[in-house]
Structure formats: structure tokens, C-alpha cells
XYZ file of C-alpha atoms in Angstrom:
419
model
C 1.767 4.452 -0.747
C -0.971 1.395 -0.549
C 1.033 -1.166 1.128
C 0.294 -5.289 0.405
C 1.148 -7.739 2.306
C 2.637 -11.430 1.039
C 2.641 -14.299 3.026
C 4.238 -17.541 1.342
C 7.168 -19.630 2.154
C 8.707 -20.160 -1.206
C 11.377 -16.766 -2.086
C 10.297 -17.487 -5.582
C 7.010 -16.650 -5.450
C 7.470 -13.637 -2.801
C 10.290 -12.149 -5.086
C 7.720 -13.555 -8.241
C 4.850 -11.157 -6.446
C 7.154 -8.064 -5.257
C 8.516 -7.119 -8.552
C 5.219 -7.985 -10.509
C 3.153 -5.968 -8.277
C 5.112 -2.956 -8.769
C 5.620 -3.017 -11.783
C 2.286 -2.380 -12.352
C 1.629 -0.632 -9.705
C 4.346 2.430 -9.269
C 2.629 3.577 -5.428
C 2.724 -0.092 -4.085
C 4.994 -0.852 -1.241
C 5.018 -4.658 -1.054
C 5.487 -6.328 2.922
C 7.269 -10.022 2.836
C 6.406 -12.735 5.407
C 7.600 -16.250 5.089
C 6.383 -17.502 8.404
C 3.376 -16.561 10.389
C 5.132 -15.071 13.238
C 6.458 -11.878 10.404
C 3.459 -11.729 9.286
C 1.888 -11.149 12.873
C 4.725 -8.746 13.533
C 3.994 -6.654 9.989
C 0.600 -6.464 10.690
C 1.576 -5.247 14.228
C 3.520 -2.349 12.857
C 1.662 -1.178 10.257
C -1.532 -1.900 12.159
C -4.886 -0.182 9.597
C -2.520 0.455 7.241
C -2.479 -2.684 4.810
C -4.655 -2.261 1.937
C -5.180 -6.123 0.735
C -2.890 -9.561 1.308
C -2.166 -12.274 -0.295
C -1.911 -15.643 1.560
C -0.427 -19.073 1.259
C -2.620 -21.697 3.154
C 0.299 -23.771 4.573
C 3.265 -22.417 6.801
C 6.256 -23.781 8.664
C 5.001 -22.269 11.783
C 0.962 -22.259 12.309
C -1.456 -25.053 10.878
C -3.072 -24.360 7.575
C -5.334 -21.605 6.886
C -4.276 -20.048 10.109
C -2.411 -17.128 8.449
C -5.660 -16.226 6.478
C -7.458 -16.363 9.181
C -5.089 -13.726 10.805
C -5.314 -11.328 7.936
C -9.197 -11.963 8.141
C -9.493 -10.460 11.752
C -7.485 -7.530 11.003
C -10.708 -6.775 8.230
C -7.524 -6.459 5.454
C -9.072 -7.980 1.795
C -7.507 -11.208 1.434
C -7.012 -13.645 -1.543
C -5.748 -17.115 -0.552
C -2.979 -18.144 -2.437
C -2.347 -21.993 -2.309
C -1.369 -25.282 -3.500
C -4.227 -27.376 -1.518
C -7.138 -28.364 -3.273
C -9.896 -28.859 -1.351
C -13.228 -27.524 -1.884
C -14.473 -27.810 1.788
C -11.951 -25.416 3.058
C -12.650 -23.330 -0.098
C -16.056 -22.930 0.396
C -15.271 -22.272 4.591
C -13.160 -19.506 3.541
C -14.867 -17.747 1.628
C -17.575 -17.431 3.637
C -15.172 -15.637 6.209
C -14.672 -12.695 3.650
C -11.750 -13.852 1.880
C -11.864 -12.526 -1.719
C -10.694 -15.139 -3.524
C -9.099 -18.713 -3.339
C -6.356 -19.455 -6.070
C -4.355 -23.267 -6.807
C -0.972 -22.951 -7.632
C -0.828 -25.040 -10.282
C 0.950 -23.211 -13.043
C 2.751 -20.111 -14.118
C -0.402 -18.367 -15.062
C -2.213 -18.266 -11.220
C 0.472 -16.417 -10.014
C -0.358 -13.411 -13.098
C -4.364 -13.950 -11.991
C -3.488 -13.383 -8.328
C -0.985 -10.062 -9.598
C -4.187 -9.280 -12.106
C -6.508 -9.633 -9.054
C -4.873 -7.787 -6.573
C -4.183 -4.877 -9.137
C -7.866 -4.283 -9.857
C -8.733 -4.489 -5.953
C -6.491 -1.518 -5.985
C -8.026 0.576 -8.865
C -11.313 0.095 -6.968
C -10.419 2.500 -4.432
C -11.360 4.737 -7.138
C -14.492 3.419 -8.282
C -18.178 4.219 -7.115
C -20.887 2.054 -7.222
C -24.689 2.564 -6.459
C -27.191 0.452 -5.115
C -30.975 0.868 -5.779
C -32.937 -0.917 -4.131
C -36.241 -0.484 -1.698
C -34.613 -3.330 0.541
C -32.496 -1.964 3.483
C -31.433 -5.548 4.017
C -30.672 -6.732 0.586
C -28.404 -3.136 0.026
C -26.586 -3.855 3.332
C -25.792 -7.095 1.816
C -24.644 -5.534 -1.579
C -22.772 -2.672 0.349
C -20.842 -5.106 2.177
C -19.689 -7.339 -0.729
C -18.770 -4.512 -2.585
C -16.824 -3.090 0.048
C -14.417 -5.788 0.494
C -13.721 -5.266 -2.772
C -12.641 -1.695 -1.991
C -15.554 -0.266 -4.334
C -16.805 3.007 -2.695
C -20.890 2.400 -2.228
C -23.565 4.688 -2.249
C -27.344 3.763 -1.622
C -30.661 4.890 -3.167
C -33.739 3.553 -1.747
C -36.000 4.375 -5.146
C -35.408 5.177 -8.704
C -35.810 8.806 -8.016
C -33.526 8.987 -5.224
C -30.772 7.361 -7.382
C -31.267 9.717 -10.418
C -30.537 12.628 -7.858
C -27.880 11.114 -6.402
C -26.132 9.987 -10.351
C -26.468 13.820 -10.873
C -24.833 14.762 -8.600
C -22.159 12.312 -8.308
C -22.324 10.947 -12.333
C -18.156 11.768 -12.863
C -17.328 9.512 -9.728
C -19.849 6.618 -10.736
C -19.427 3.712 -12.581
C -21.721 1.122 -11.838
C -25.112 0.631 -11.052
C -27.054 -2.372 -9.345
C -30.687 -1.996 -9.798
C -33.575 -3.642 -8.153
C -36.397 -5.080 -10.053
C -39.239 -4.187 -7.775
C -39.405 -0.719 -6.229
C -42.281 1.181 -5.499
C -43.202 4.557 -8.389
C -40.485 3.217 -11.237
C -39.441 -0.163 -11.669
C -36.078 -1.346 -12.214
C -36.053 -1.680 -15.713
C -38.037 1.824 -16.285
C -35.038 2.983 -14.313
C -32.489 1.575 -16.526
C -33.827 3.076 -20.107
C -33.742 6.497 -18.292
C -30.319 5.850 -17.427
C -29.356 4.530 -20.775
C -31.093 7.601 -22.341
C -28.040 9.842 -20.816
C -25.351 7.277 -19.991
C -24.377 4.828 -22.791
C -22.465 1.843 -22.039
C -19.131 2.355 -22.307
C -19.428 4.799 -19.362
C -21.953 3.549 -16.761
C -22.212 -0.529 -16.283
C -25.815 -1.196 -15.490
C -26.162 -4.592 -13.504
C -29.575 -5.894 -12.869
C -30.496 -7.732 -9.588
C -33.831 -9.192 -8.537
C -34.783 -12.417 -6.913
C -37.696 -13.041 -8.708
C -38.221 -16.350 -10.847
C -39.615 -14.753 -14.039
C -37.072 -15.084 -16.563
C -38.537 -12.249 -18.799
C -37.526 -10.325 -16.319
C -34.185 -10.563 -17.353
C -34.917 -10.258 -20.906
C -36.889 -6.853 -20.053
C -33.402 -5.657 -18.343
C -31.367 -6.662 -20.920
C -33.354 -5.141 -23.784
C -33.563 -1.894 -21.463
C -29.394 -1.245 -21.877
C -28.335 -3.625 -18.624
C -25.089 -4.979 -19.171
C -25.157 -7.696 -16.974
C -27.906 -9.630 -13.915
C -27.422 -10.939 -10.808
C -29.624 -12.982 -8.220
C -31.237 -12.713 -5.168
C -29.357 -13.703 -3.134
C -26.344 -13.698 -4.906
C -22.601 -15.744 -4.018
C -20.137 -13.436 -3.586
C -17.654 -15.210 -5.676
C -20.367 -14.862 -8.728
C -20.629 -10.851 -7.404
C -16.884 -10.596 -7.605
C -16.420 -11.761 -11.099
C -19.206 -10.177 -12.413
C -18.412 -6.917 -11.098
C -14.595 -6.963 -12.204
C -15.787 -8.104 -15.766
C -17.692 -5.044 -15.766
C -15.163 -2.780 -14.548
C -12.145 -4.220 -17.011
C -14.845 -3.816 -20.080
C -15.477 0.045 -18.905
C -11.708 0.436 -18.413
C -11.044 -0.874 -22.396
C -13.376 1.511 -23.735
C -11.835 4.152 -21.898
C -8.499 3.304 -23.331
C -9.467 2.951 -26.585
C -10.833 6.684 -26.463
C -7.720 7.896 -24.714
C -5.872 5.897 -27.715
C -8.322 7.916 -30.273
C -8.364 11.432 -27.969
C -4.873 11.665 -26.491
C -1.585 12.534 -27.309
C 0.491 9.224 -27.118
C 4.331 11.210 -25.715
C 2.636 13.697 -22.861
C -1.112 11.871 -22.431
C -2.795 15.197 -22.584
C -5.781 15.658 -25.152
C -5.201 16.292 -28.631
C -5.804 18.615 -31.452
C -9.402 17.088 -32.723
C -10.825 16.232 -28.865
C -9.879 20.194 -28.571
C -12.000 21.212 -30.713
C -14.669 18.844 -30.493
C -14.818 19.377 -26.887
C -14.602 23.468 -27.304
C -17.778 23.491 -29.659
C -19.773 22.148 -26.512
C -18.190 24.876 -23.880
C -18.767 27.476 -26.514
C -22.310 26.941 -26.624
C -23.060 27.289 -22.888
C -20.717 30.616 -22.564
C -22.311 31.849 -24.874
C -25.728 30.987 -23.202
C -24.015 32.483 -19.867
C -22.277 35.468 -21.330
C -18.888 34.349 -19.348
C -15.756 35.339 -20.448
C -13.071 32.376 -21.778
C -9.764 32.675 -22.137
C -7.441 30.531 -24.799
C -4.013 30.500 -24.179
C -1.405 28.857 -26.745
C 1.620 28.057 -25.168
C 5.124 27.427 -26.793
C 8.289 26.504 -25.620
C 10.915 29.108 -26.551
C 13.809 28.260 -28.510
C 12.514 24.175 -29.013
C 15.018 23.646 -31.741
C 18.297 24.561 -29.518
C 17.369 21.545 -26.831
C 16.877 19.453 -29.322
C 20.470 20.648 -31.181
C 22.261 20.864 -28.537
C 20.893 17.689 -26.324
C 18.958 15.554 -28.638
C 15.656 14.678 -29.623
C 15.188 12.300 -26.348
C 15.548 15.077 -24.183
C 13.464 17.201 -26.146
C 10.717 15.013 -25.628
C 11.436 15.311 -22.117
C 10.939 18.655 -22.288
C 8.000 18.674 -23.757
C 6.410 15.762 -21.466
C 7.559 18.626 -18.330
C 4.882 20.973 -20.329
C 2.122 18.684 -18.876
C 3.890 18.150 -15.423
C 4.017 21.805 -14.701
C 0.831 22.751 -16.223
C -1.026 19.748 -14.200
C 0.069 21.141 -10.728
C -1.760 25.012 -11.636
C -4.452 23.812 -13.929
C -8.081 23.288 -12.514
C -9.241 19.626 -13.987
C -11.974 21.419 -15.518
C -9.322 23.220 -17.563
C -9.321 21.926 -21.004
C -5.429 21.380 -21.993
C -4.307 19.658 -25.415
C -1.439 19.379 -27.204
C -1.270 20.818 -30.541
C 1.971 19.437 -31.879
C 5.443 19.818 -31.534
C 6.226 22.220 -28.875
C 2.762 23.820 -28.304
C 0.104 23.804 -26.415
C -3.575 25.120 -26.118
C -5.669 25.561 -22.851
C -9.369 26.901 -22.834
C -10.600 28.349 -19.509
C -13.643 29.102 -18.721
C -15.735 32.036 -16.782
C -12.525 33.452 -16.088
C -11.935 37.513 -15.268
C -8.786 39.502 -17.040
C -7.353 40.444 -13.750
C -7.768 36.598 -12.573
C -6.408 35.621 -16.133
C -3.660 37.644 -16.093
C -2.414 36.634 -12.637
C -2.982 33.054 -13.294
C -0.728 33.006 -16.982
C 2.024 35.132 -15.168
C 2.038 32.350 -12.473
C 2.572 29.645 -15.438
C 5.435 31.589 -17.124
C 7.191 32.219 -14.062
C 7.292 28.329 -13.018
C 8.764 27.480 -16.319
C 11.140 30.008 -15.691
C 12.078 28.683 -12.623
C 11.824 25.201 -13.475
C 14.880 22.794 -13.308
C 14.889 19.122 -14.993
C 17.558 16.978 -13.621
C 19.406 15.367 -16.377
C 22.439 12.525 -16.443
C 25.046 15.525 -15.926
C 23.713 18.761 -16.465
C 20.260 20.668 -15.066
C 18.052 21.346 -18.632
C 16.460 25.022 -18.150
C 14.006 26.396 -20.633
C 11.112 29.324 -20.452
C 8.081 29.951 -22.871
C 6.013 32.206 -24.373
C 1.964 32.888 -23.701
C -0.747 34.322 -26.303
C -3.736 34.497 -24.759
C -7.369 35.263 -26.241
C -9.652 37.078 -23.464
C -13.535 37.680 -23.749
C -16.634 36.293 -24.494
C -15.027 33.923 -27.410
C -17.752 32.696 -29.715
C -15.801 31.197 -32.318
C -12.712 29.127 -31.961
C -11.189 29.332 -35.244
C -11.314 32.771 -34.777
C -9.607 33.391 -31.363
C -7.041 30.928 -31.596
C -5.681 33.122 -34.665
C -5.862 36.027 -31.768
C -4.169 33.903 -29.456
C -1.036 32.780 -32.317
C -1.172 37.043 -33.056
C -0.300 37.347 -29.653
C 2.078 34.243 -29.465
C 3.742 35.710 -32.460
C 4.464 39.339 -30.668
C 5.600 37.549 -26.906
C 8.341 35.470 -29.072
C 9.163 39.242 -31.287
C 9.509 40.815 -28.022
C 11.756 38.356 -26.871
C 9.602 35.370 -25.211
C 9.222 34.287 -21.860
C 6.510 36.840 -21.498
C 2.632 36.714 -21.474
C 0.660 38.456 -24.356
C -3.142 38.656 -23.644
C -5.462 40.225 -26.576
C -8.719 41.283 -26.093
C -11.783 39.332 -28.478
């Protein structure tokens, strides 16, 4: 668990933060200071293991700012969290690598400080790239971006950074991109980019010190989403860069809303077969062998009977649970409705198929889901389509054939038929 660290005086605000902070965030564990001497002895114990604090200015015990300052030396991300307004110390702080500096002067700072802090935290999963032929101005860049927990990578020319987005284009989500490079300029850069990548996936931020201003306008018509200058503040960095990210993040869940089952979260019948046409097509090319497997929980109707249709949907939701922990991510998995499900697999042997469907049935059979007062136990049956599928219509009728004879032979058994 990522572990953040508050430091104010007031219980309000500390017990305002802790249950806030969780809430959105289910793996935080939130550390409480009221005086600088706990927060000295927190940091103490959980010494490089504090992923970001935030900081009242003013405590009963140390002179103001001095608790910031602490955090600061230990290198943990810090956002100042205060009631003093005074732009001096402001600006002095944040040029000490504090990440933000918030007033509290109404309800709403203490949800932009929870807002802020929450985002800091996503970013240990995001991936940024820097292109630029300046070893200097990416150090600068690098830094910035890592005390906002982004993970960085560097590319020193266009072409360097189109090998490395190849290779690394599910982890990446932004890219900062230099003007002036030598072979491909920036903005050459950015309609290649924009040729593959479209905007809702990849933020393209422009950065260049030069005083042109069509250079801008050149970026911008090239698919850019946003610019930055040379040099840049990092306060201007930090919002720009979080804009970005909370605009990719929307679009993503607005296609989860359009491609995703709303009870389990798994994909649903149409992004199954939209996505299947694609991994047809380069089987085929390949002459791999697929398997589809439809999956159905036996004797659905009785859970529901006998405990309800809340628990059914429990049951259901443990589909996607169990199936998560033996799955590859590149598995495709979808729910179909009700109590079934579909997986497509690809480049997969018989033997390997076989062994891997047994392994699924017999952890639903084994399975246990701790209700209120009673353990809820329940197995299913497999059909499974093996072979160098070309159609999908076609094999998942092969795959409900051999549904259909696992349930007449008395389910919680695995039916594979050869395509």
C-alpha cells in the first residue's frame, strides 16, 4: 500500500483528508502528524517508504515552512497545504521542489489538494517521453516530471523516439517534443505520430524556446494537443501535464462506458466481436491455432432462487475475479450476458488448451465466496472451439454445441470441439 503522509494541526482537516483520500483511493494508507516532532518520527519509521505529503505551513512546534522543508529533504513529493498568503514564500517554495502551494480558504481547496494528490498517485502508472536533441533541456524535463511520479523515458531524435513508442506504445501516454532536432523536426515528428496514435490515446505536447509564433501554429495544426516554453515554470508544467492526463483518462472512460460491461467491468458483446475481426485476420495470416471458450455458470437460476438476485450478481462479478488471476492480459474476455462468458485465445496448442480450461473449471470448483452466514459454492461448464478459427460466427456456434453437451453430461466439465 502507497502510504501519504498529513501534516496539519487542525483534527478536522486530518480526519477531512484520511477518509477522502481513501475513499478514492482503496490501497492508500494515510500517516497523521499534528506537530512536527510526529511527523519527524513517521518519516523516521517508514524511512523511503512515503509516496507524497501534504503539509500545513504553520505548526505548534517548528517555525513556518519548517515541516515542508523536512518532507523536502527526505525527496517525498510535497504539496503545501496552508492558510498564509504570501507570494514570496510561495514562489521560495516552489523552487525547492514542492509540487504545489494551496490557501485554505474554502471547502473546495481541501477537494483540489484530495484531487491533486490522487492524480500524483495514478502517475506511478503513466509514461512519458521526451524528445529532444538537448541533454540539458531533457534532464530538466525528466526531473520535473519525476516529481510528479511520471515514469520518463528519453529520445535524443525523432527516430530514436519512434523506436522507442514501438516498443513501449501500451505503457506511453505522453509525448514532449522538441522543435529543432537534427533529420525530422518536431512537428514532422508529430503528424507521424498522429498518423498511428489519435488523440484520445497519446497527448502530444510541444516544447521549443524559439520566438516564432508559427511555430506553434505548425504544432498545433500537426495533431499537438498542447505547447510549452523554453524554459518552462514548473507550476505551468504541472498543470499542463495533469490537464492532459485527466482529458486522456475521460476518453478512456467514456469507451469503457461504450465497451464494457457496467456489473463485472469486463468487455462486452459488440467490443468482442469488433475486437475478434482484427485477431482473426492476423491468425489467419500466421496459421496459429485460437481457441474460443464460452463459459456458463451451472445451475444460475438456483442462486438466484434460493439467495437472491444480489448475490447472483455476486456470483457472476467472481466469474471475472477468478478468470483475471489465470488469464494472460492479452486474453480477450467479455461478457455475453447473463451468466456467460466468452474468451478468445490466441496461438494456443490443444494439449496447452486443454490443460489450461481444466485449470479454470477446477478453481470454480474449488472456489468459496464468503457470504453474511453461509459459504456460496457454484461450478461451470466449458465449450471450447479449437483450430485455426476463421470465422467467428461460425465457431462460437461450435463452442455453444459443445457448451450444450458439458451441461447434458452433467456440467462442471470441459468440452473442446475441433474447427
Amino acid at each position: 500500500m502507497k502510504k501519504i503522509l498529513i501534516i496539519d494541526d487542525c483534527p478536522t482537516i486530518l480526519k477531512a483528508f484520511e477518509i477522502k483520500i481513501v475513499e478514492a483511493n482503496k490501497d492508500i494508507q494515510i500517516l497523521s502528524a499534528s506537530t512536527y516532532s510526529q511527523a519527524n518520527e513517521l518519516i523516521r519509521q517508514n524511512k523511503n517508504k512515503i509516496y507524497a505529503a501534504i503539509v500545513d505551513l504553520n505548526l505548534p512546534d517548528c517555525k513556518s515552512g519548517k515541516a515542508a522543508l523536512l518532507t523536502n529533504s527526505h525527496k517525498i513529493p510535497t504539496i503545501v497545504f496552508t492558510g498564509t498568503d504570501d507570494e514570496n514564500l510561495k514562489s521560495l517554495l516552489l523552487k525547492k521542489d514542492i509540487l504545489d502551494y494551496i490557501q485554505k480558504d474554502s471547502p473546495d481547496s481541501i477537494q483540489y489538494a484530495i484531487d491533486f494528490i490522487t492524480r500524483v498517485i495514478r502517475n506511478n502508472t503513466t509514461t512519458a517521453i521526451i524528445v529532444d536533441d538537448s541533454k540539458l533541456s531533457r534532464q530538466i524535463f525528466k526531473t520535473d516530471l519525476e516529481k510528479l511520479r511520471i515514469n520518463v523515458l528519453e529520445a535524443c531524435d525523432a527516430q530514436e523516439a519512434l523506436d522507442i513508442i514501438k516498443t513501449n506504445e501500451k505503457q506511453i501516454s505522453l509525448v514532449l517534443i522538441d522543435y529543432y532536432m537534427p533529420n525530422m523536426d518536431g512537428v514532422q515528428l508529430t503528424k507521424i505520430l498522429r498518423k498511428k496514435y489519435k488523440k484520445d490515446t497519446l497527448s502530444i505536447i510541444a516544447i521549443s524556446g524559439t520566438e516564432d509564433e508559427t511555430v506553434l501554429t505548425k504544432f498545433i495544426k500537426a495533431g499537438a494537443n498542447d505547447f510549452l516554453a523554453k524554459p518552462h515554470k514548473f507550476e505551468e508544467l504541472n498543470v499542463r501535464i495533469h490537464s492532459n492526463l485527466d482529458i486522456l483518462e475521460l476518453f478512456q472512460k467514456t469507451k469503457d462506458l461504450a465497451n464494457r460491461d457496467f456489473l463485472t467491468g469486463a468487455y462486452n458483446r459488440r467490443y468482442f466481436f469488433e475486437t475478434c475481426e482484427a485477431i482473426l485476420k492476423k491468425n489467419i495470416k500466421q496459421k496459429s491455432n485460437i481457441a474460443l471458450i464460452t463459459i456458463d455458470i451451472d445451475n444460475f437460476k438456483t442462486i438466484n432462487d434460493n439467495y437472491g438476485h444480489n448475490i447472483g450478481d455476486i456470483a457472476i462479478k467472481e466469474v471475472i475475479i477468478i478468470l483475471a488471476k489465470i488469464l494472460k492480459p492479452s486474453d480477450l474476455l467479455a461478457r455475453f450476458g447473463g451468466e456467460e462468458f466468452c474468451i478468445l485465445i490466441e496461438d494456443i496448442t490443444l494439449k496447452d488448451a486443454e490443460i489450461l480450461f481444466e485449470k479454470i473449471r477446477l478453481n470454480f470448483e474449488l472456489n468459496k465466496i464468503k457470504l453474511k452466514e453461509v459459504f456460496l459454492k457454484y461450478t461451470v461448464s466449458l465449450g471450447v472451439a479449437h483450430g485455426k478459427i476463421k470465422n467467428i460466427n461460425d465457431a462460437l456456434k461450435i463452442s455453444d454445441n459443445a457448451l450444450y453437451e458439458a451441461k447434458k453430461q452433467g456440467r462442471n466439465r470441459v468440452i473442446v470441439h475441433q474447427v
